[in-house]
Amino acid sequence: MLICDGMADRPIVKLGNRTPLEAARTPNMDKLAKRGICGLMDTIAPGVPPGSDTAHLALLGYDPFEVYTGRGPFEAAGAGIELNPGDIAFRANYATVDDALLVKDRRAERVQGTKPLEAAVGQIKLRGADFIFKNTVGHRATLVLRGRGLSHEVTDSDPHEIGKKVLRVRPLLQAPERPGLIQAILTGGIRRFVGRRRRAAKTARLLNDFSRRAHEILKDHGFNVERVKKGLPPANYLLLRGGGVVPHLQPLQARFGIRGACVAAAALVKGVCRMAGMNAIDVPSATGSVNTDLSAKVMAALKALETNELVLLHIKGFDEASHDGNAAAKVKLIERVDGALKPLIKAADFIVLAIDHTTPVTVREHTSDPVPVVIAGPGVRADDVHAYGERAAAKGGLCRIRGKDLLPILSDLMGKSKKFGA
Amino acid sequence: MLICDGMADRPIVKLGNRTPLEAARTPNMDKLAKRGICGLMDTIAPGVPPGSDTAHLALLGYDPFEVYTGRGPFEAAGAGIELNPGDIAFRANYATVDDALLVKDRRAERVQGTKPLEAAVGQIKLRGADFIFKNTVGHRATLVLRGRGLSHEVTDSDPHEIGKKVLRVRPLLQAPERPGLIQAILTGGIRRFVGRRRRAAKTARLLNDFSRRAHEILKDHGFNVERVKKGLPPANYLLLRGGGVVPHLQPLQARFGIRGACVAAAALVKGVCRMAGMNAIDVPSATGSVNTDLSAKVMAALKALETNELVLLHIKGFDEASHDGNAAAKVKLIERVDGALKPLIKAADFIVLAIDHTTPVTVREHTSDPVPVVIAGPGVRADDVHAYGERAAAKGGLCRIRGKDLLPILSDLMGKSKKFGA
């Protein structure tokens, strides 16, 4: 399963009203489209721009509307923390604040080498919950709360803007409005509301205590004293955001009888795959250029195919080109990726080529435009689509499907699905 | 957003097995199809023939299965009554009954000038609820009940047939059958059922009292004494039907950040738009022929575009031609409308051309056949469909969508949607 992050686009005038995918020379992807069945896919739902995490949840057969409450759990799983359903997890940033707690830099100038800070913050103990804190890459980290009576329904401490003061974490819940209120009282909803609110208030208090303790530890830490000496902004605050509760996801193995692995550099994607019970394969060498990164990842995916029934290969770069608004760079990258995929297309029994979301270079953000998808392999009802592109796929035999239907379709083609009924 | 009421159809032998839309000359709609993305749309769901109210709820992004319980609330909103969520509303007809309460004429020969009757009925006060009564057009009126412990789960008083006696309003609820009963007892459903039943019984009693009081007032009213003298059937009874509870609809402005207005003559359509937080623009001059009606409405829509981000223009007439079974008239009307739309198509940034439901001239009723839809505007993945028609649209790049997905798709193209996930 090849997922090209943000490769889909909209027609661009400079490209002769073609999309980058339509404009690029992609003989391998086109060959795949020719021997497979094509279609359009709303990764989440029509009109809903997907995030990376929600998109991959859907691509692995889960309903993001049911299981997703925030990015935190997937960051934490991506960082390799063993999570339990019910844990509350947050994305954290090492940031720079001044004495008045005004944010000077949300990433402490993309601080590196924060291992000593991780160890110091990891010592924090507070009554009411266990805290698990772990660095990921650079200024990024993740915080997990484990215990009874906790909630993800709290606000961020990250003001998301430079110059603003760090925010107190607060319970997110509002009492139902008047019409709903009467109904809520009648149906016992108020008692549930009060319980939720109490858990959220406890969690907010814990997070505020944690933030204060972390700030005290960080601001006086030798690592930061050293940075200040060098004229660098100290990593003296942990900004929290994206709180979510760890859902119970039935693993792929239990659901489809499929042993799966993923090859992905993005922590969020890795996190989703891990929570789906897949083995996330690290490709440490793949941090260089797009080219070396890709061939190392393709090699890793080929190797993973020897011991797994499903390998998800997440290919980055398109999304970055789109965020930069660079159509020409996107076309070039698509052509390079097309060549790199050839060995994988040859090796796998079934191939799914898909995209997690559209990122138009004209918009520079994820949009909801459906993405082209092709499934190739034995028994597939190959259609007469001969090119892999947004508009070509619309004429394919899959018509228009949802992201969460993709894996069940593939699983049945692989002979792994069970009949519903007699 | 141009909504052509009932314009879609089925192939007609007399038209050479074409639909009226396929047979008509429609250069402007075709040009729009050419520069836009086309598809089929199940306004509600495959196989479900939509009403005007449910269709427009879906077209504005709501799920009619969730929010719709009857036409009453939308009639009342269309009549300009300020509603609260939880109000119970009914459509009412001034009708003629004899002394034995047998219905002689369900519309009192399409009685006009009932303002004095409205005032008299408006005086009715009963303990247990507030009554709001308002005339709309001709024999049509609307009744709203406001108070605690009311329900929409009651039967109509309208027997829907001439010669039958007016019906007592009754609670609509049946006790759950035996297998369900045990489950209901276990889950507390019985207590809820008893509560619902009690509210429905109270509402039925109030409506029966209201109907009797209204009949007493109407039958002796000078307006009707005068009518009887002239040999006209008196408007001496109010037949109630279509009871529904006013839902809480999140306004378009809150949901999508879109300021919207509608230009529509149909009260039900106006009502839906008002309840969605849109400004319903009255076009008082537009009561003449289809032609003057349409140009006045197009002018009003153009004006509304100056101060609104979304303008819904509802175009009537096709549905009437279909109900009359007149294919030739329908073709002619389509051609006239095609010309009238030209200035709007030029003025708007994004254009959606759609139909609320199919009304085949061979069936003379709404059917569930999906309708053609086109979205045109900057960034749209224009397809190779070159005509606006039922079968041409089936080959378009949207494939087959649901009515409730249309506004989210449009909103994202307008750059108004928020990413779900990180």
mmCIF file of C-alpha atoms in Angstrom, chain A residues 9-10 40 46-47 49 51-54 64 68 71 358 366-370 390-391 394-395 400, chain B residues 85 248 379-382 384 395 397-401 405 408-409 412-413 417-422:
data_model
loop_
_atom_site.group_PDB
_atom_site.id
_atom_site.type_symbol
_atom_site.label_atom_id
_atom_site.label_comp_id
_atom_site.label_asym_id
_atom_site.label_seq_id
_atom_site.Cartn_x
_atom_site.Cartn_y
_atom_site.Cartn_z
ATOM 1 C CA ASP A 9 -3.880 18.538 -6.549
ATOM 2 C CA ARG A 10 -6.170 20.819 -8.535
ATOM 3 C CA LEU A 40 -11.812 8.419 -6.538
ATOM 4 C CA PRO A 46 -16.808 14.472 1.000
ATOM 5 C CA GLY A 47 -15.960 18.045 1.955
ATOM 6 C CA PRO A 49 -10.060 18.061 4.561
ATOM 7 C CA GLY A 51 -5.177 15.489 8.564
ATOM 8 C CA SER A 52 -2.346 12.987 8.255
ATOM 9 C CA ASP A 53 -3.488 11.082 11.329
ATOM 10 C CA THR A 54 -7.211 10.948 10.522
ATOM 11 C CA PRO A 64 -11.904 8.693 12.369
ATOM 12 C CA TYR A 68 -10.139 10.340 16.849
ATOM 13 C CA ARG A 71 -3.298 14.104 17.567
ATOM 14 C CA THR A 358 -5.153 16.607 -1.731
ATOM 15 C CA HIS A 366 -4.954 20.057 2.827
ATOM 16 C CA THR A 367 -8.274 20.147 1.001
ATOM 17 C CA SER A 368 -11.120 17.682 0.710
ATOM 18 C CA ASP A 369 -10.928 17.069 -3.067
ATOM 19 C CA PRO A 370 -11.088 13.285 -3.487
ATOM 20 C CA GLU A 390 -7.240 12.834 -10.464
ATOM 21 C CA ARG A 391 -9.565 13.065 -13.440
ATOM 22 C CA ALA A 394 -12.923 9.417 -11.792
ATOM 23 C CA LYS A 395 -13.827 7.220 -14.767
ATOM 24 C CA ARG A 400 -16.099 6.959 -5.654
ATOM 25 C CA PRO B 85 -36.094 24.495 19.241
ATOM 26 C CA HIS B 248 -31.817 22.819 16.598
ATOM 27 C CA GLY B 379 -9.749 25.386 -8.783
ATOM 28 C CA VAL B 380 -12.529 22.971 -9.725
ATOM 29 C CA ARG B 381 -11.316 19.817 -11.492
ATOM 30 C CA ALA B 382 -13.317 20.467 -14.662
ATOM 31 C CA ASP B 384 -15.116 16.442 -20.037
ATOM 32 C CA LYS B 395 -20.013 10.514 -16.493
ATOM 33 C CA GLY B 397 -15.806 13.862 -12.170
ATOM 34 C CA LEU B 398 -17.976 14.066 -9.063
ATOM 35 C CA CYS B 399 -19.296 10.551 -9.686
ATOM 36 C CA ARG B 400 -22.294 10.125 -7.348
ATOM 37 C CA ILE B 401 -22.612 12.196 -4.203
ATOM 38 C CA ASP B 405 -22.181 16.501 0.994
ATOM 39 C CA PRO B 408 -19.225 20.830 2.573
ATOM 40 C CA ILE B 409 -17.641 20.284 -0.869
ATOM 41 C CA ASP B 412 -13.973 23.645 0.994
ATOM 42 C CA LEU B 413 -13.605 24.964 -2.563
ATOM 43 C CA SER B 417 -13.405 24.338 5.674
ATOM 44 C CA LYS B 418 -11.310 23.295 8.646
ATOM 45 C CA LYS B 419 -8.965 20.339 8.566
ATOM 46 C CA PHE B 420 -10.091 17.352 10.640
ATOM 47 C CA GLY B 421 -6.946 16.054 12.325
ATOM 48 C CA ALA B 422 -3.319 17.157 12.272
#
